mmCIF file of C-alpha atoms in Angstrom:
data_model
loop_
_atom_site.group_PDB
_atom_site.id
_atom_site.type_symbol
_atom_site.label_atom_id
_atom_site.label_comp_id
_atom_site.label_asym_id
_atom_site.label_seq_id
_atom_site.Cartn_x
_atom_site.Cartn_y
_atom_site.Cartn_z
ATOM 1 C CA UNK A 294 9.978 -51.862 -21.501
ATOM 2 C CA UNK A 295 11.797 -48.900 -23.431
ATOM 3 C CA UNK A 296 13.316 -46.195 -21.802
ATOM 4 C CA UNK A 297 11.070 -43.265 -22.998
ATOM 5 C CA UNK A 298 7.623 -45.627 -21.044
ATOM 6 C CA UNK A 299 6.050 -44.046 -18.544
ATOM 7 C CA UNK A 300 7.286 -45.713 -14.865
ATOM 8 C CA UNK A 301 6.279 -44.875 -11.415
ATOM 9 C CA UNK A 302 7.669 -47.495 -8.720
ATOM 10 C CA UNK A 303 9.098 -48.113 -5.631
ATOM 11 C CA UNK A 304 13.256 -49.431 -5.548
ATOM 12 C CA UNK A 305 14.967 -51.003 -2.803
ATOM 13 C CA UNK A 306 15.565 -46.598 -0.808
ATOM 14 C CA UNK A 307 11.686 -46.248 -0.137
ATOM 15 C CA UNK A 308 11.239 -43.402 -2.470
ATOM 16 C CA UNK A 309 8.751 -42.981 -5.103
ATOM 17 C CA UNK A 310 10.440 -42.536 -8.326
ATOM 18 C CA UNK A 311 8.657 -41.354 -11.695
ATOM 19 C CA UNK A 312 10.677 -41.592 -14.937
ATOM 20 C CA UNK A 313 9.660 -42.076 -18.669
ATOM 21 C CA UNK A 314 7.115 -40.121 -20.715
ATOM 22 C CA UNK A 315 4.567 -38.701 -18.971
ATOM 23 C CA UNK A 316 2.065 -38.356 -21.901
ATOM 24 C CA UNK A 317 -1.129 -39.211 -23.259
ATOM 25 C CA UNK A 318 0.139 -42.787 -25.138
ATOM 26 C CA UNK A 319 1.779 -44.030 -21.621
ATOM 27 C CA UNK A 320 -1.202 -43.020 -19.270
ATOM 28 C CA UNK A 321 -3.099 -47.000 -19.545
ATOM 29 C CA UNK A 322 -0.165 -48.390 -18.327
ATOM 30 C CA UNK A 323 0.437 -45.264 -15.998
ATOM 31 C CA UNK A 324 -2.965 -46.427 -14.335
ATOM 32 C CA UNK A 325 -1.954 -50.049 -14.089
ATOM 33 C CA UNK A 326 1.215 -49.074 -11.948
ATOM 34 C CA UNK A 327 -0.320 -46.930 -9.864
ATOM 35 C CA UNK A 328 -2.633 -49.475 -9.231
ATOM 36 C CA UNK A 329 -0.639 -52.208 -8.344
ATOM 37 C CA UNK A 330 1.379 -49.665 -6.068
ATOM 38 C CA UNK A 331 2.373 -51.075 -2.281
ATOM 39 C CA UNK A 332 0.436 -49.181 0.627
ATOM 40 C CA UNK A 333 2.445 -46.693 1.526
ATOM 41 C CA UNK A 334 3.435 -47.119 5.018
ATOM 42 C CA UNK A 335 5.043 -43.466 7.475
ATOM 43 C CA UNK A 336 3.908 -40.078 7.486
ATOM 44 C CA UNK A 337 6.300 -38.814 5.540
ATOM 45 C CA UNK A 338 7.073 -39.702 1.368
ATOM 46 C CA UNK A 339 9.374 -38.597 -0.847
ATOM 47 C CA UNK A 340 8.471 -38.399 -4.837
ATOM 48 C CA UNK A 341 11.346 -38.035 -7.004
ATOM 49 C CA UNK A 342 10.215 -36.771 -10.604
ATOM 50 C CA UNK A 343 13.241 -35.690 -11.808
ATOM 51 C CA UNK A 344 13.315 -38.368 -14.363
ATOM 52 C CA UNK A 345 10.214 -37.534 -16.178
ATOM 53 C CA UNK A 346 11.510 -36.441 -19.962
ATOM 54 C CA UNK A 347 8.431 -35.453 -20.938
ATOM 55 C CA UNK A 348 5.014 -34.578 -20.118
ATOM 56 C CA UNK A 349 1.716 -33.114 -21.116
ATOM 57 C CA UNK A 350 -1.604 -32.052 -20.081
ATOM 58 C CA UNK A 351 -2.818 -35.879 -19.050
ATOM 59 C CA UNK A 352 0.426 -36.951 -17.236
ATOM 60 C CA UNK A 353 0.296 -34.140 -15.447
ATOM 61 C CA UNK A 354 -3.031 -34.698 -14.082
ATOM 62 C CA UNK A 355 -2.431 -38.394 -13.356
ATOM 63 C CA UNK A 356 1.016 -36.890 -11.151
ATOM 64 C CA UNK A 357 -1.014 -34.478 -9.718
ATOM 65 C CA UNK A 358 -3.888 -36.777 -8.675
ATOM 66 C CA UNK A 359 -1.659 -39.612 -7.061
ATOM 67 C CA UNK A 360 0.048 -37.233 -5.297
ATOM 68 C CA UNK A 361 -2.997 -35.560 -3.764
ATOM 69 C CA UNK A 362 -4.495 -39.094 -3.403
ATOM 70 C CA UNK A 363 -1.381 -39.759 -0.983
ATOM 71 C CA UNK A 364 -1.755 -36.822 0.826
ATOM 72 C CA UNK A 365 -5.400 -37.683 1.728
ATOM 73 C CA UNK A 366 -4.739 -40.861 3.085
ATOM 74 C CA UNK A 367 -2.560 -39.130 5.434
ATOM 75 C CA UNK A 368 0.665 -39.105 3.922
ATOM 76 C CA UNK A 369 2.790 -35.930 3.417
ATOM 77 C CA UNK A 370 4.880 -36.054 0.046
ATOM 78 C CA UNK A 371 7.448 -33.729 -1.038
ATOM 79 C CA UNK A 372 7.845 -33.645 -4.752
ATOM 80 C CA UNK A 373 11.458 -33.662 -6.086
ATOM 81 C CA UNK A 374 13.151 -32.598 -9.546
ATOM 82 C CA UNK A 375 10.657 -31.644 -11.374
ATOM 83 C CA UNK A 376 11.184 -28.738 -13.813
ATOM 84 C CA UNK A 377 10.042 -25.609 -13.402
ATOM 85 C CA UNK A 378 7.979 -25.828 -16.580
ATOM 86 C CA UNK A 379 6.388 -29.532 -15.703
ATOM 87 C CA UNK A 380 5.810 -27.836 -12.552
ATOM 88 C CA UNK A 381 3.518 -25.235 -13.616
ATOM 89 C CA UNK A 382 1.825 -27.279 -15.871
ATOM 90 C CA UNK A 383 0.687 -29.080 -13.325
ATOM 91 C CA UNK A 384 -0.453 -26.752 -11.506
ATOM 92 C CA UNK A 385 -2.219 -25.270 -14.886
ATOM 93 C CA UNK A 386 -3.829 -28.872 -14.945
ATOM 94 C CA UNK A 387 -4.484 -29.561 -10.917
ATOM 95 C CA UNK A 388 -5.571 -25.315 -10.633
ATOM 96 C CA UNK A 389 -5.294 -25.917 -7.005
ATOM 97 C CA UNK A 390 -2.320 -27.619 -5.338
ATOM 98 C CA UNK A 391 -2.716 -29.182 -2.147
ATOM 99 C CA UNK A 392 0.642 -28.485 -0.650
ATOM 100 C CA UNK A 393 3.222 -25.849 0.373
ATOM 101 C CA UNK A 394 6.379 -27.823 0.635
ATOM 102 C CA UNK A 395 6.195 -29.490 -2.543
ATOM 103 C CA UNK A 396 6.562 -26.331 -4.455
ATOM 104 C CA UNK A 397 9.716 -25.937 -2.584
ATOM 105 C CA UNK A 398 10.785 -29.117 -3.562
ATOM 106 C CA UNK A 399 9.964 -28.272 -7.232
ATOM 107 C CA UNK A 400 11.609 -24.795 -7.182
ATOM 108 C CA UNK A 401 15.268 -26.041 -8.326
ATOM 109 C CA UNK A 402 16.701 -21.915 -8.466
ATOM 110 C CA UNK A 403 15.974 -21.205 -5.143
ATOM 111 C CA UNK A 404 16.816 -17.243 -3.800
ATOM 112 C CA UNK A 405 17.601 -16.681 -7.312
ATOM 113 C CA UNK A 406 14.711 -17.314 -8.485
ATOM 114 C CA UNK A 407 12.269 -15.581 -5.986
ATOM 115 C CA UNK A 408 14.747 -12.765 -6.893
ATOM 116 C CA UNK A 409 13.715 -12.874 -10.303
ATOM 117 C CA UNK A 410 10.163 -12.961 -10.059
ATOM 118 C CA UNK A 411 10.709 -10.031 -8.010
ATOM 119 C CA UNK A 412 12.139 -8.000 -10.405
ATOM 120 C CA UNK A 413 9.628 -9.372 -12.953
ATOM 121 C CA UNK A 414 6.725 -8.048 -10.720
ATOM 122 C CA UNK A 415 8.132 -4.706 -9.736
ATOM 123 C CA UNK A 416 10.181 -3.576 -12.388
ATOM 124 C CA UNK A 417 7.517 -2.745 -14.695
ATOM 125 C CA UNK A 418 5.806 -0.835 -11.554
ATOM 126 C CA UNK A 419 8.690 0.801 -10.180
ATOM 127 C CA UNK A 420 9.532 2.047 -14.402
ATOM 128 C CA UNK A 421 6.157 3.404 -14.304
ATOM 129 C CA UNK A 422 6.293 5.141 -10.998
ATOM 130 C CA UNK A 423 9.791 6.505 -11.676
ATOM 131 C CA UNK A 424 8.467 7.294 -15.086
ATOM 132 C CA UNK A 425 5.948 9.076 -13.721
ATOM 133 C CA UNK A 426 7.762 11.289 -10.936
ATOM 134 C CA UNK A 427 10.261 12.552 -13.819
ATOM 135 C CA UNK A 428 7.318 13.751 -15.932
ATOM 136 C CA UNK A 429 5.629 15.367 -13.342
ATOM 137 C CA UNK A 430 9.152 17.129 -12.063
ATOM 138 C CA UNK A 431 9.541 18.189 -15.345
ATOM 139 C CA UNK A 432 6.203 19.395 -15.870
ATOM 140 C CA UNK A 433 6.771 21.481 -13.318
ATOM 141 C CA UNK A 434 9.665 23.045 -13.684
ATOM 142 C CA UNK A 435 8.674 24.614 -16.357
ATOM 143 C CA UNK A 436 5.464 25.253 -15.556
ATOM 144 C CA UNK A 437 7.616 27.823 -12.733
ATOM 145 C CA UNK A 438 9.410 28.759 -15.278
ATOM 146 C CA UNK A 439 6.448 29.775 -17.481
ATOM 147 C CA UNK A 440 3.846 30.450 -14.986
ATOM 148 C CA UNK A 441 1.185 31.992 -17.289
ATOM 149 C CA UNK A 442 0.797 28.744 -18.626
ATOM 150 C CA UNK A 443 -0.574 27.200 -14.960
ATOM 151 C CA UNK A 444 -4.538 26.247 -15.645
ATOM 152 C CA UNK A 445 -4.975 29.045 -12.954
ATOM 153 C CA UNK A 446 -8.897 28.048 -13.729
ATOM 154 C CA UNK A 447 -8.438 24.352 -12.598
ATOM 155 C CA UNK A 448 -5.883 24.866 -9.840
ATOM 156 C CA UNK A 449 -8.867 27.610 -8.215
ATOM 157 C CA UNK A 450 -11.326 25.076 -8.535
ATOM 158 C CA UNK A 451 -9.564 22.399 -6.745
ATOM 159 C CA UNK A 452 -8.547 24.922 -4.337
ATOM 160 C CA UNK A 453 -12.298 25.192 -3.743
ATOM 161 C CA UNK A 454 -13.170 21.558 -3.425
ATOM 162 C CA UNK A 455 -10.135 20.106 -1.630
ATOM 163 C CA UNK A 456 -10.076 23.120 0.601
ATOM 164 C CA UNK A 457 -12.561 25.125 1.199
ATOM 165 C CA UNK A 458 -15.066 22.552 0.946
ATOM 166 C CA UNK A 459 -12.926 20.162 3.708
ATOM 167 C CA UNK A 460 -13.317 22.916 6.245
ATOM 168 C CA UNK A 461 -16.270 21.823 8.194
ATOM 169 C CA UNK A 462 -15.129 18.300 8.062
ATOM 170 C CA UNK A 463 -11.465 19.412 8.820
ATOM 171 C CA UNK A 464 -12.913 22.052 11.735
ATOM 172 C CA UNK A 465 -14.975 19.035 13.640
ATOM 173 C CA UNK A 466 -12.579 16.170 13.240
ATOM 174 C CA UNK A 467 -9.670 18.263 14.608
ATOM 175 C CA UNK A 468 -12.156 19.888 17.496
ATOM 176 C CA UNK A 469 -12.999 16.116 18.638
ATOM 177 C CA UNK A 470 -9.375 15.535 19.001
ATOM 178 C CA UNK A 471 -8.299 18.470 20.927
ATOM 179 C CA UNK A 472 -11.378 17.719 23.309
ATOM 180 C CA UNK A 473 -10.160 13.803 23.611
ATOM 181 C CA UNK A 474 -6.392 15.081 24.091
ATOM 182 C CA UNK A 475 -7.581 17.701 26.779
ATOM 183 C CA UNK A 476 -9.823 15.135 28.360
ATOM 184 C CA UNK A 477 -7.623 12.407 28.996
ATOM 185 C CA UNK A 478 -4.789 14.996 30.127
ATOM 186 C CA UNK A 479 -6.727 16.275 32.749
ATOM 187 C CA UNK A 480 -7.553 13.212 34.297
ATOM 188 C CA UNK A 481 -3.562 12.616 34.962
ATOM 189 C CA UNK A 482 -2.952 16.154 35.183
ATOM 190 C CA UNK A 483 -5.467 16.797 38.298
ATOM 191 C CA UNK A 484 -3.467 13.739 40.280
ATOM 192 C CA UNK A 485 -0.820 15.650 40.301
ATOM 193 C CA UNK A 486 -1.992 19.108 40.722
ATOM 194 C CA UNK A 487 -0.599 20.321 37.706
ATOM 195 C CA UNK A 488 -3.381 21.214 35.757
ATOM 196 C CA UNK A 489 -1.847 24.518 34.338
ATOM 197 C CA UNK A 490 0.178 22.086 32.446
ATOM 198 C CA UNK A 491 -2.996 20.722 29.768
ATOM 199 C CA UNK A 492 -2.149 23.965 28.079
ATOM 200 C CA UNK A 493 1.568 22.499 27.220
ATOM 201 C CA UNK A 494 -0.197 19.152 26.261
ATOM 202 C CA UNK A 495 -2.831 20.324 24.072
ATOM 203 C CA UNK A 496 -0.569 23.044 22.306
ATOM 204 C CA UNK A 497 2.369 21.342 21.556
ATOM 205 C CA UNK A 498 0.666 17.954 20.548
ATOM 206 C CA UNK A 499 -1.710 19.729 18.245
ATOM 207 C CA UNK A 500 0.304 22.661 16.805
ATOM 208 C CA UNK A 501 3.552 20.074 16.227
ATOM 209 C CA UNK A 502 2.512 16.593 15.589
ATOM 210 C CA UNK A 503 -1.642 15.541 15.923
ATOM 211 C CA UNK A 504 -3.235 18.405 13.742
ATOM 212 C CA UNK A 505 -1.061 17.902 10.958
ATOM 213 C CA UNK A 506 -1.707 14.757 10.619
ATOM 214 C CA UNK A 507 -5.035 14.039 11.160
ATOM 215 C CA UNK A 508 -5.339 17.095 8.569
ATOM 216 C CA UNK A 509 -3.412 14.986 6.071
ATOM 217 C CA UNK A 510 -4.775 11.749 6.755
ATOM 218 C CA UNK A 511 -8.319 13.190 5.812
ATOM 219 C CA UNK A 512 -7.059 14.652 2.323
ATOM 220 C CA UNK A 513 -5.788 11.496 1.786
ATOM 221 C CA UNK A 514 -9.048 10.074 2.181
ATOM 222 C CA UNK A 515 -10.942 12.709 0.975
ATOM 223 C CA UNK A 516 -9.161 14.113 -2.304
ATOM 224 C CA UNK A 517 -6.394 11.605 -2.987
ATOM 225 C CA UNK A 518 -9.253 8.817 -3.668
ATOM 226 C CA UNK A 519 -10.842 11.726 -5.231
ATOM 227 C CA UNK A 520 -8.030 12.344 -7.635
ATOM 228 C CA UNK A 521 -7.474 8.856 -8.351
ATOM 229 C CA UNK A 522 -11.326 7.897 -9.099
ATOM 230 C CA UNK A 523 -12.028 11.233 -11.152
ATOM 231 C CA UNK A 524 -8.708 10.289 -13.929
ATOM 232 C CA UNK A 525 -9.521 6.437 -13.686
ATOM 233 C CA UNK A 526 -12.486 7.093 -15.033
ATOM 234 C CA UNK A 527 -11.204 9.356 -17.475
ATOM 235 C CA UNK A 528 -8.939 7.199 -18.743
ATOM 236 C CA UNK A 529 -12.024 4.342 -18.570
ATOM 237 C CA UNK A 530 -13.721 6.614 -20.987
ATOM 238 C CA UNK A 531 -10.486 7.760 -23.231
ATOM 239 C CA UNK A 532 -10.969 11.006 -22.617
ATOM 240 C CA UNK A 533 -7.260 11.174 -21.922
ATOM 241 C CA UNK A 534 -6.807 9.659 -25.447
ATOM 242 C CA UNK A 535 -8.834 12.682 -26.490
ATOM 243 C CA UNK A 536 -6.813 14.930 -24.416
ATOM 244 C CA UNK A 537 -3.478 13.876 -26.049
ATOM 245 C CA UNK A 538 -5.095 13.677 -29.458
ATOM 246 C CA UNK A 539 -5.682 17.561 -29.232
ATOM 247 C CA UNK A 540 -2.498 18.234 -27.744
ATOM 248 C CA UNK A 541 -2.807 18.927 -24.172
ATOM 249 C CA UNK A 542 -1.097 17.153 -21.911
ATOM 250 C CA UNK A 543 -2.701 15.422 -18.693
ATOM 251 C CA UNK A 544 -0.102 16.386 -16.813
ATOM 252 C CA UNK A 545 -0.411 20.098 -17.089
ATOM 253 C CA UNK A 546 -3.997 19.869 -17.288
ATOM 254 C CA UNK A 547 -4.881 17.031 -14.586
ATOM 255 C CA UNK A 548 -2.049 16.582 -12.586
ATOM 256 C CA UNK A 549 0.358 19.995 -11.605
ATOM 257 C CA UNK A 550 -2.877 22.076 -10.916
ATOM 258 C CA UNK A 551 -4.357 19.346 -8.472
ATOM 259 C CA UNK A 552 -1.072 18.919 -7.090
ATOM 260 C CA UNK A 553 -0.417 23.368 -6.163
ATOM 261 C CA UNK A 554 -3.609 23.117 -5.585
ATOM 262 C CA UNK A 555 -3.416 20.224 -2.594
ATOM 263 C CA UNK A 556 -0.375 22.354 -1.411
ATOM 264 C CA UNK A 557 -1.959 25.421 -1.101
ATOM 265 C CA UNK A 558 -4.708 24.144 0.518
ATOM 266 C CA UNK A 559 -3.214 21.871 3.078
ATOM 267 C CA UNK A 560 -1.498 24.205 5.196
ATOM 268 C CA UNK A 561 -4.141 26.510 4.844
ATOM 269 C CA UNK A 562 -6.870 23.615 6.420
ATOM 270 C CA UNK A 563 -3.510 23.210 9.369
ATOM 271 C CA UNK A 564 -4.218 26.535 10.098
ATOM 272 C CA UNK A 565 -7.630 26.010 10.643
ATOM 273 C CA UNK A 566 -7.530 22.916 12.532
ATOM 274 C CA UNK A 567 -4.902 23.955 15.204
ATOM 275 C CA UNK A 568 -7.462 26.573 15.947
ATOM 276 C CA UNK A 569 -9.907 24.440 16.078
ATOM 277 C CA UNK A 570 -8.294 22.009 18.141
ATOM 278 C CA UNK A 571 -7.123 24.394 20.737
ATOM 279 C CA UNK A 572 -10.614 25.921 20.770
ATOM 280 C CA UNK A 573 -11.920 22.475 21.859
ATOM 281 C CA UNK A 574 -8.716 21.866 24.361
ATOM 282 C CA UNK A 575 -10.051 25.127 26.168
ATOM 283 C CA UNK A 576 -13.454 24.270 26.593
ATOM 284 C CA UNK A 577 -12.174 21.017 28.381
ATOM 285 C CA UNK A 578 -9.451 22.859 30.330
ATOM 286 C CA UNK A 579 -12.339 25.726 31.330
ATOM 287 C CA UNK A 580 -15.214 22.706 32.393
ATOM 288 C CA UNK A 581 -13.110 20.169 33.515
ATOM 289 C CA UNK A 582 -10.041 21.814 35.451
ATOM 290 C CA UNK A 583 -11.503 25.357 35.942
ATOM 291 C CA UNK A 584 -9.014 26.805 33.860
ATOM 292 C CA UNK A 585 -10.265 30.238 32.272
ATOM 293 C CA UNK A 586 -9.639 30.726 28.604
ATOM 294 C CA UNK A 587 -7.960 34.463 29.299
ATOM 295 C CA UNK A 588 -5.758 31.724 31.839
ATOM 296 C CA UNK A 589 -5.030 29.515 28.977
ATOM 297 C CA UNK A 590 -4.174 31.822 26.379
ATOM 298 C CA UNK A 591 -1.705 33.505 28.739
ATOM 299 C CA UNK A 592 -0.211 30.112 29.414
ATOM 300 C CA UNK A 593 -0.197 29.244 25.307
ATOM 301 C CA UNK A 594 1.286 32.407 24.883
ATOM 302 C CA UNK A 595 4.693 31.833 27.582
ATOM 303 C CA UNK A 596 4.820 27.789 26.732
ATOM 304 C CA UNK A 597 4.291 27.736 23.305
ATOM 305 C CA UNK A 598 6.971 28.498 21.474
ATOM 306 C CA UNK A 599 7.271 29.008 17.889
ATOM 307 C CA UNK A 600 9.145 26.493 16.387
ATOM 308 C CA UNK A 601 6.094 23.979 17.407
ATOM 309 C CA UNK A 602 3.618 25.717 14.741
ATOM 310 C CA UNK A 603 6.271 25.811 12.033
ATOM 311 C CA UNK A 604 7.529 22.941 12.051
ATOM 312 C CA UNK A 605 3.915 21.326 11.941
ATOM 313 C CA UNK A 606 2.808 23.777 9.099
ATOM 314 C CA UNK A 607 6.457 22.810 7.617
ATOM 315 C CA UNK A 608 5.333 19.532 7.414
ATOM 316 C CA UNK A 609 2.395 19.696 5.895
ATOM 317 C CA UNK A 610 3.267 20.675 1.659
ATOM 318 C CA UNK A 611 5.063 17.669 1.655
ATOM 319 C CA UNK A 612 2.363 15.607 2.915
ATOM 320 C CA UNK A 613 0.169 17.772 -0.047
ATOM 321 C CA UNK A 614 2.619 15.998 -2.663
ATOM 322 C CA UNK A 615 2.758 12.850 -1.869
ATOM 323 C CA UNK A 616 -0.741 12.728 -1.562
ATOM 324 C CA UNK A 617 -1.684 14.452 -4.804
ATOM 325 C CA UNK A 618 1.220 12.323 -6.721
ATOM 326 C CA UNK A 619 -0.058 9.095 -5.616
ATOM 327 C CA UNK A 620 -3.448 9.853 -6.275
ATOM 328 C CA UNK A 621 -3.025 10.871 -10.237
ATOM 329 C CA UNK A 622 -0.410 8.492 -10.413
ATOM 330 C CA UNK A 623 -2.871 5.717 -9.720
ATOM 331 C CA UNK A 624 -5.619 6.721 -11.643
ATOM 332 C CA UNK A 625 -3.572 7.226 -14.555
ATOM 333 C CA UNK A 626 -2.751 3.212 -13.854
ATOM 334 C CA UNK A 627 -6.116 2.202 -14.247
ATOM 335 C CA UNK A 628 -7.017 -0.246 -17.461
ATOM 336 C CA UNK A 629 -10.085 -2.257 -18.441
ATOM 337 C CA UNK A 630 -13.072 -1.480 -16.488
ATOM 338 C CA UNK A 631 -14.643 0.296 -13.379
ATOM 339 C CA UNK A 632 -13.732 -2.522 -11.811
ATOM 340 C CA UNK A 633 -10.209 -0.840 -11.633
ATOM 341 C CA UNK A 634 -11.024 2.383 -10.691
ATOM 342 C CA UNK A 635 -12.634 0.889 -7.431
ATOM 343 C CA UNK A 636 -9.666 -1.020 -7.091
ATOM 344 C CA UNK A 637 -6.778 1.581 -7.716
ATOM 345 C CA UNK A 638 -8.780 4.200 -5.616
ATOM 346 C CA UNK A 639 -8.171 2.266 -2.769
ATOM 347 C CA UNK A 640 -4.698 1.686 -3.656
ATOM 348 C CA UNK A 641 -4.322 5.362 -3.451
ATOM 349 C CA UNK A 642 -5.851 6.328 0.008
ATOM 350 C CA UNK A 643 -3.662 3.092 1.512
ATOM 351 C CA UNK A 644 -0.741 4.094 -0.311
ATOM 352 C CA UNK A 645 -1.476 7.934 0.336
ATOM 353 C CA UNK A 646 -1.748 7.511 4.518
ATOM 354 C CA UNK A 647 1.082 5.033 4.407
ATOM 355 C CA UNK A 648 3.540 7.444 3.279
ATOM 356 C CA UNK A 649 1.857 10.472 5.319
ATOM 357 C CA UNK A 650 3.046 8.335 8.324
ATOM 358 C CA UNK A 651 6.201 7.144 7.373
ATOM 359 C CA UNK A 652 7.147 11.015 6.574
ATOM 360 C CA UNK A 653 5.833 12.048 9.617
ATOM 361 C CA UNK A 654 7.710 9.338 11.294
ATOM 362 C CA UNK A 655 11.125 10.455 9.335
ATOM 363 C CA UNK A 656 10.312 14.095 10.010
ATOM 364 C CA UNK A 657 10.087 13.552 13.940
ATOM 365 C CA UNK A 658 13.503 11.085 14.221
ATOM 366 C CA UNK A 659 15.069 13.968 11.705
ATOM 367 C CA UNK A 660 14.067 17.265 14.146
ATOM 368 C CA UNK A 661 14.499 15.125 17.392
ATOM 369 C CA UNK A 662 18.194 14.229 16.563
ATOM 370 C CA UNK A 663 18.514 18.237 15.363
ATOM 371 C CA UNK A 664 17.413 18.573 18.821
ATOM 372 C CA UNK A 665 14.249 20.522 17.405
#
């Protein structure tokens, strides 16, 4: 037999070795060997192909089918040697492949490569998003710089939908909460005798931390999925090819105003919702504890100081921009079909709440160890 045929076999260690050519001319005497192949006795088999020279489509499939033939008659092989190219052709000729460890086995670079495919997945992304957050910078710079070139038209009419139009929503969601905060407290608060106190609770944790967010999670939801659906499907469309084709950039036109827009309105809707929510802590405090509201506010007015409402209203044109960024940014990354816009759109209200927490999260370790 000639060094280049096709062998699989058992020597005198116990471990299935495969050497030779692995192709098409070898495969009818591949088949007789496997064949005439001892019953494999133990749980546990190792398969070492790193003698296989060469291989195509139909020695792949044979490996890959006596392989998963082993595994279902209970045995648990771990593939060894085999090339990272063999390797995926394999897989490209099993499409499914029946075990975890023997892609281990296969994977010869280790932490290097994982590294690599890393940077092969990401890079591109992270380019794009970097990309992105320079433009947009830019863009706006100068836009300050030359503010009579703002689309003063567009940023007023996002103004009206992301925030005058989120009021009612904004008003009941944030109302709800105060009611739920106030409700709860007063339970604990009336154990104790201390029900003066539901005025600290309901002002500081609205005003400071729960208004703000809430407020920000729902223009997440509501106008960053907005944002990203509305240039997905422009860019579906090529309207932004259109756009560029006349001169006008997207950025300027699409992105900035949305983005002043989001930051106007989003302290603006804070405002509105810590009103709200301490409207609805009252009416709890006044049925519930017998707290009058001419009680409360005199209480508000000594316990609430007023770093609380700043630094919640601080918060909040920060949360507008990250928000508004990640929402053009990923419609502008849809390609091919509506398919994508669905799919990015989501991406964006994830992505958009995900950071809205973090930052909040950063924001409260940053003013607690100011001692805020």
């Amino acid at each position: 037999m000639s060094s280049s045929a096709a062998r699989i076999y058992f020597p005198a260690d116990g471990e299935l070795r495969c050497d030779g050519n692995w192709t098409l001319n070898h495969l009818s005497a591949l088949e007789r060997q496997i064949a005439a192949l001892p019953t494999v006795q133990g749980e546990r088999l190792v398969c070492e192909a790193g003698g296989i020279q060469a291989m195509d489509t139909g020695g792949a499939w044979v490996l890959w089918r006596t392989v998963n033939d082993l595994e279902r008659k209970g045995c648990r092989v771990s593939l060894l040697g085999l090339s990272t190219e063999l390797f995926t052709l394999m897989q490209t000729a099993a499409k499914k492949w029946p075990g975890e460890e023997v892609m281990k086995g296969a994977d010869r670079a280790g932490w290097l490569q994982a590294i690599g495919r890393i940077i092969c997945d990401y890079g591109p992304k992270t380019r794009s998003a970097l990309s992105f957050l320079g433009e947009s910078s830019a863009t706006s710079v100068s836009l300050i710089a030359h503010p009579w070139q703002i689309r003063w038209r567009v940023l007023a009419h996002n103004l009206q939908v992301d925030g005058f139009n989120a009021l009612p929503i904004t008003g009941l969601l944030t109302f709800l909460m105060g009611v739920v905060i106030a409700y709860q407290g007063s339970e604990q608060l009336r154990t104790f005798g201390a029900n003066i106190f539901i005025v600290d609770l309901v002002g500081i944790s609205l005003l400071r931390e729960i208004a703000p967010l809430v407020t920000a999670i729902l223009v997440a939801g509501r106008s960053g999925s907005a944002y990203a659906a509305q240039i997905g499907t422009m860019r579906v469309t090529e309207e932004l090819d259109a756009l560029r084709a006349l001169g006008i950039s997207p950025m300027s036109l699409l992105v900035i105003p949305r983005t002043l827009a989001l930051v106007i309105a989003l302290p603006l809707l804070t405002v509105f919702a810590d009103v709200i929510g301490v409207f609805g802590g009252m009416l709890i405090a006044w049925s519930q504890l017998g707290i009058t509201f001419g009680e409360f506010l005199a209480r508000f007015e000594y316990a609430i100081v007023l770093r609380h409402y700043l630094i919640g209203i601080g918060k909040t044109p920060v949360f507008a921009i990250l928000i508004a960024l990640v929402g053009c940014y990923q419609g502008l990354q849809v390609s091919g079909g509506v398919d994508s816009v669905g799919r990015h759109t989501t991406i964006s209200v994830v992505q958009g709440i995900f950071l809205v927490i973090v930052c909040d999260a950063f924001f409260s370790i940053l003013f607690n160890w100011w001692g805020v």
